[in-house]
Amino acid sequence: MIETVVRFLDALLLVVRPAVFAAGAIAAAGAIGSWAVRTRRISPFSPLARTIRERVEPWLVAPMERRLLRAGGSPYSAPWWALAAVIIGGLLLISGVQFLRDQLVMLLFAATSGYSLIAVLVKWTFTVLRVALFARVIASWVGGSPYSKWWRWSYVLTEWFLAPMRNVIPTIGMIDITVIVAYFGLGLLESVIIGSLIR
């Protein structure tokens, strides 16, 4: 069963990677065209501008423009934000499928060899904690709140060990390095625990 799912995910990756690249290229062309029309580098009355407004903007730029306007941003930057969303979404999709495939391969390896299933569960736990730390960093860059429904999970999973560390680890200027120390500390702790389980 797991082998079948892994083979399916391998086949899916063969399709998803070029599809994401193609979507990124199309979105880049659309974003450049939309930006050129909005900044009048292309005449807004030309047939090309009409085509861009009718065929590209409704599905690529308009959804991002609405979000930007609600947040007080400039509509001129909407094409670039839309392009970034397509690229980041595509990379997250590829990474998610690859991550799932790797975890299933690890589970298959644990089931068919002497590798402990508990070691796999420990590895998964530490992976989730590291992903939560990474999400917190992203949240701090984009102004995400710990009370937001999108970021709350990362704070819930990590604050219990970051809060005591903040009392011990000094900041460097205005930079809080607690997350970086915690990230590498989790990797060290994971290898110690897994090493003790494998022996």
CSV table of C-alpha atoms in Angstrom, one decimal:
chain,number,residue,atom,x,y,z
A,1,MET,CA,0.0,0.0,0.0
A,2,ILE,CA,2.7,2.5,1.0
A,3,GLU,CA,4.9,1.5,-2.0
A,4,THR,CA,1.9,2.2,-4.3
A,5,VAL,CA,1.4,5.7,-2.7
A,6,VAL,CA,5.2,6.4,-3.1
A,7,ARG,CA,5.1,5.4,-6.7
A,8,PHE,CA,2.1,7.6,-7.3
A,9,LEU,CA,3.8,10.6,-5.6
A,10,ASP,CA,6.9,10.0,-7.7
A,11,ALA,CA,4.7,10.2,-10.8
A,12,LEU,CA,2.9,13.2,-9.5
A,13,LEU,CA,6.3,15.0,-8.9
A,14,LEU,CA,7.2,14.3,-12.5
A,15,VAL,CA,4.1,16.2,-13.6
A,16,VAL,CA,4.0,18.9,-10.9
A,17,ARG,CA,7.5,20.2,-11.3
A,18,PRO,CA,7.1,21.2,-15.0
A,19,ALA,CA,3.6,22.3,-14.4
A,20,VAL,CA,4.7,24.7,-11.6
A,21,PHE,CA,7.5,26.0,-13.9
A,22,ALA,CA,5.0,26.6,-16.7
A,23,ALA,CA,2.6,28.3,-14.3
A,24,GLY,CA,5.4,30.5,-13.1
A,25,ALA,CA,6.5,31.5,-16.6
A,26,ILE,CA,2.9,32.3,-17.6
A,27,ALA,CA,2.3,34.2,-14.4
A,28,ALA,CA,5.6,36.1,-15.0
A,29,ALA,CA,4.5,37.1,-18.5
A,30,GLY,CA,1.1,38.1,-17.2
A,31,ALA,CA,2.5,40.1,-14.4
A,32,ILE,CA,4.9,42.0,-16.6
A,33,GLY,CA,2.1,42.7,-19.1
A,34,SER,CA,-0.3,43.9,-16.4
A,35,TRP,CA,2.4,46.1,-14.8
A,36,ALA,CA,3.3,47.6,-18.2
A,37,VAL,CA,-0.4,48.5,-18.8
A,38,ARG,CA,-0.8,49.9,-15.3
A,39,THR,CA,2.3,52.0,-15.5
A,40,ARG,CA,1.4,53.1,-19.1
A,41,ARG,CA,4.5,51.5,-20.7
A,42,ILE,CA,2.0,49.9,-23.0
A,43,SER,CA,-0.8,52.1,-24.2
A,44,PRO,CA,-4.0,51.3,-22.1
A,45,PHE,CA,-6.1,51.7,-25.3
A,46,SER,CA,-4.1,49.2,-27.4
A,47,PRO,CA,-5.5,45.7,-28.3
A,48,LEU,CA,-2.7,44.1,-26.2
A,49,ALA,CA,-3.7,46.1,-23.2
A,50,ARG,CA,-7.4,45.1,-23.7
A,51,THR,CA,-6.4,41.5,-24.0
A,52,ILE,CA,-4.4,41.7,-20.8
A,53,ARG,CA,-7.2,43.4,-18.9
A,54,GLU,CA,-9.8,40.8,-20.1
A,55,ARG,CA,-7.7,37.6,-20.1
A,56,VAL,CA,-5.0,38.0,-17.5
A,57,GLU,CA,-6.0,40.4,-14.8
A,58,PRO,CA,-9.3,38.7,-13.7
A,59,TRP,CA,-7.6,35.4,-12.7
A,60,LEU,CA,-4.1,36.6,-11.8
A,61,VAL,CA,-4.0,40.2,-10.6
A,62,ALA,CA,-7.6,41.1,-9.5
A,63,PRO,CA,-7.7,38.7,-6.5
A,64,MET,CA,-4.3,40.0,-5.2
A,65,GLU,CA,-5.3,43.6,-5.9
A,66,ARG,CA,-8.4,43.3,-3.7
A,67,ARG,CA,-6.3,42.0,-0.8
A,68,LEU,CA,-3.7,44.7,-1.3
A,69,LEU,CA,-6.4,47.5,-1.3
A,70,ARG,CA,-7.9,46.1,1.9
A,71,ALA,CA,-4.5,46.2,3.5
A,72,GLY,CA,-3.8,49.7,2.2
A,73,GLY,CA,-1.3,48.7,-0.5
A,74,SER,CA,-0.8,50.1,-3.9
A,75,PRO,CA,-2.6,48.5,-6.8
A,76,TYR,CA,0.4,49.0,-9.0
A,77,SER,CA,2.3,46.4,-7.1
A,78,ALA,CA,-0.5,43.8,-7.4
A,79,PRO,CA,1.1,42.0,-10.5
A,80,TRP,CA,4.3,41.4,-8.6
A,81,TRP,CA,2.5,40.2,-5.5
A,82,ALA,CA,0.4,37.9,-7.7
A,83,LEU,CA,3.6,36.5,-9.3
A,84,ALA,CA,5.2,36.0,-5.9
A,85,ALA,CA,2.1,34.1,-4.7
A,86,VAL,CA,2.2,31.8,-7.8
A,87,ILE,CA,5.9,31.1,-7.3
A,88,ILE,CA,5.7,30.5,-3.6
A,89,GLY,CA,2.5,28.4,-3.9
A,90,GLY,CA,4.2,26.3,-6.5
A,91,LEU,CA,7.3,25.8,-4.5
A,92,LEU,CA,5.2,24.9,-1.4
A,93,LEU,CA,3.3,22.4,-3.5
A,94,ILE,CA,6.4,20.7,-4.7
A,95,SER,CA,8.0,20.7,-1.3
A,96,GLY,CA,4.8,19.3,0.3
A,97,VAL,CA,4.6,16.4,-2.1
A,98,GLN,CA,8.3,15.7,-1.8
A,99,PHE,CA,8.1,15.9,2.0
A,100,LEU,CA,5.1,13.5,2.1
A,101,ARG,CA,7.0,11.1,-0.2
A,102,ASP,CA,10.1,11.2,1.9
A,103,GLN,CA,8.1,10.5,5.1
A,104,LEU,CA,6.4,7.5,3.5
A,105,VAL,CA,9.7,6.2,2.3
A,106,MET,CA,11.1,6.5,5.9
A,107,LEU,CA,8.0,4.7,7.2
A,108,LEU,CA,8.4,1.9,4.7
A,109,PHE,CA,12.1,1.6,5.6
A,110,ALA,CA,11.1,1.4,9.3
A,111,ALA,CA,8.6,-1.3,8.6
A,112,THR,CA,10.9,-3.4,6.5
A,113,SER,CA,14.2,-3.0,8.5
A,114,GLY,CA,15.3,-2.9,12.1
A,115,TYR,CA,14.7,0.8,12.2
A,116,SER,CA,12.5,1.7,15.2
A,117,LEU,CA,9.0,3.0,14.5
A,118,ILE,CA,9.4,5.2,17.6
A,119,ALA,CA,12.5,6.7,15.9
A,120,VAL,CA,10.3,7.7,12.9
A,121,LEU,CA,7.7,9.2,15.2
A,122,VAL,CA,10.4,11.2,17.0
A,123,LYS,CA,11.8,12.4,13.6
A,124,TRP,CA,8.3,13.5,12.6
A,125,THR,CA,7.8,15.4,15.9
A,126,PHE,CA,11.0,17.3,15.5
A,127,THR,CA,10.2,18.0,11.8
A,128,VAL,CA,6.9,19.5,12.8
A,129,LEU,CA,8.6,21.7,15.5
A,130,ARG,CA,11.2,22.9,13.0
A,131,VAL,CA,8.4,23.8,10.4
A,132,ALA,CA,6.6,25.7,13.2
A,133,LEU,CA,9.8,27.7,13.9
A,134,PHE,CA,10.2,28.5,10.2
A,135,ALA,CA,6.6,29.6,10.1
A,136,ARG,CA,7.2,31.9,13.0
A,137,VAL,CA,10.1,33.5,11.1
A,138,ILE,CA,7.9,34.0,8.0
A,139,ALA,CA,5.2,35.4,10.3
A,140,SER,CA,7.6,38.0,11.7
A,141,TRP,CA,8.6,39.0,8.2
A,142,VAL,CA,5.1,39.5,6.9
A,143,GLY,CA,3.7,41.0,10.1
A,144,GLY,CA,1.7,37.9,11.1
A,145,SER,CA,0.1,38.0,14.5
A,146,PRO,CA,0.3,35.2,17.1
A,147,TYR,CA,-3.5,35.5,17.3
A,148,SER,CA,-4.1,35.1,13.6
A,149,LYS,CA,-5.7,31.9,12.5
A,150,TRP,CA,-2.9,31.4,9.9
A,151,TRP,CA,0.0,31.7,12.4
A,152,ARG,CA,-1.4,30.7,15.8
A,153,TRP,CA,-0.5,27.0,15.4
A,154,SER,CA,3.2,27.8,15.1
A,155,TYR,CA,3.2,29.9,18.3
A,156,VAL,CA,1.3,27.2,20.2
A,157,LEU,CA,3.8,24.5,19.1
A,158,THR,CA,6.9,26.5,19.9
A,159,GLU,CA,6.3,29.2,22.6
A,160,TRP,CA,6.5,26.6,25.4
A,161,PHE,CA,10.2,26.1,24.8
A,162,LEU,CA,11.1,29.5,23.2
A,163,ALA,CA,9.8,31.6,26.2
A,164,PRO,CA,12.3,30.1,28.7
A,165,MET,CA,15.1,30.3,26.2
A,166,ARG,CA,14.5,34.0,25.7
A,167,ASN,CA,15.2,34.5,29.4
A,168,VAL,CA,18.7,33.0,29.0
A,169,ILE,CA,19.8,33.9,25.5
A,170,PRO,CA,20.6,37.6,25.0
A,171,THR,CA,19.5,39.5,21.9
A,172,ILE,CA,22.1,40.8,19.5
A,173,GLY,CA,21.2,44.4,19.1
A,174,MET,CA,17.5,44.3,18.1
A,175,ILE,CA,17.8,40.7,16.7
A,176,ASP,CA,16.3,37.9,18.7
A,177,ILE,CA,18.4,34.8,17.9
A,178,THR,CA,16.4,32.4,20.1
A,179,VAL,CA,14.6,30.9,17.1
A,180,ILE,CA,18.0,30.2,15.4
A,181,VAL,CA,19.4,28.6,18.6
A,182,ALA,CA,16.2,26.6,19.0
A,183,TYR,CA,16.3,25.3,15.4
A,184,PHE,CA,19.9,24.0,15.8
A,185,GLY,CA,19.2,22.8,19.3
A,186,LEU,CA,16.2,20.7,18.1
A,187,GLY,CA,18.4,19.1,15.4
A,188,LEU,CA,21.0,18.2,18.1
A,189,LEU,CA,18.4,16.8,20.5
A,190,GLU,CA,16.8,14.8,17.7
A,191,SER,CA,20.1,13.1,16.7
A,192,VAL,CA,20.8,12.3,20.4
A,193,ILE,CA,17.3,10.8,20.9
A,194,ILE,CA,17.3,8.8,17.6
A,195,GLY,CA,20.9,7.7,18.3
A,196,SER,CA,19.8,6.3,21.6
A,197,LEU,CA,16.8,4.5,20.1
A,198,ILE,CA,18.7,2.9,17.3
A,199,ARG,CA,21.4,1.3,19.6
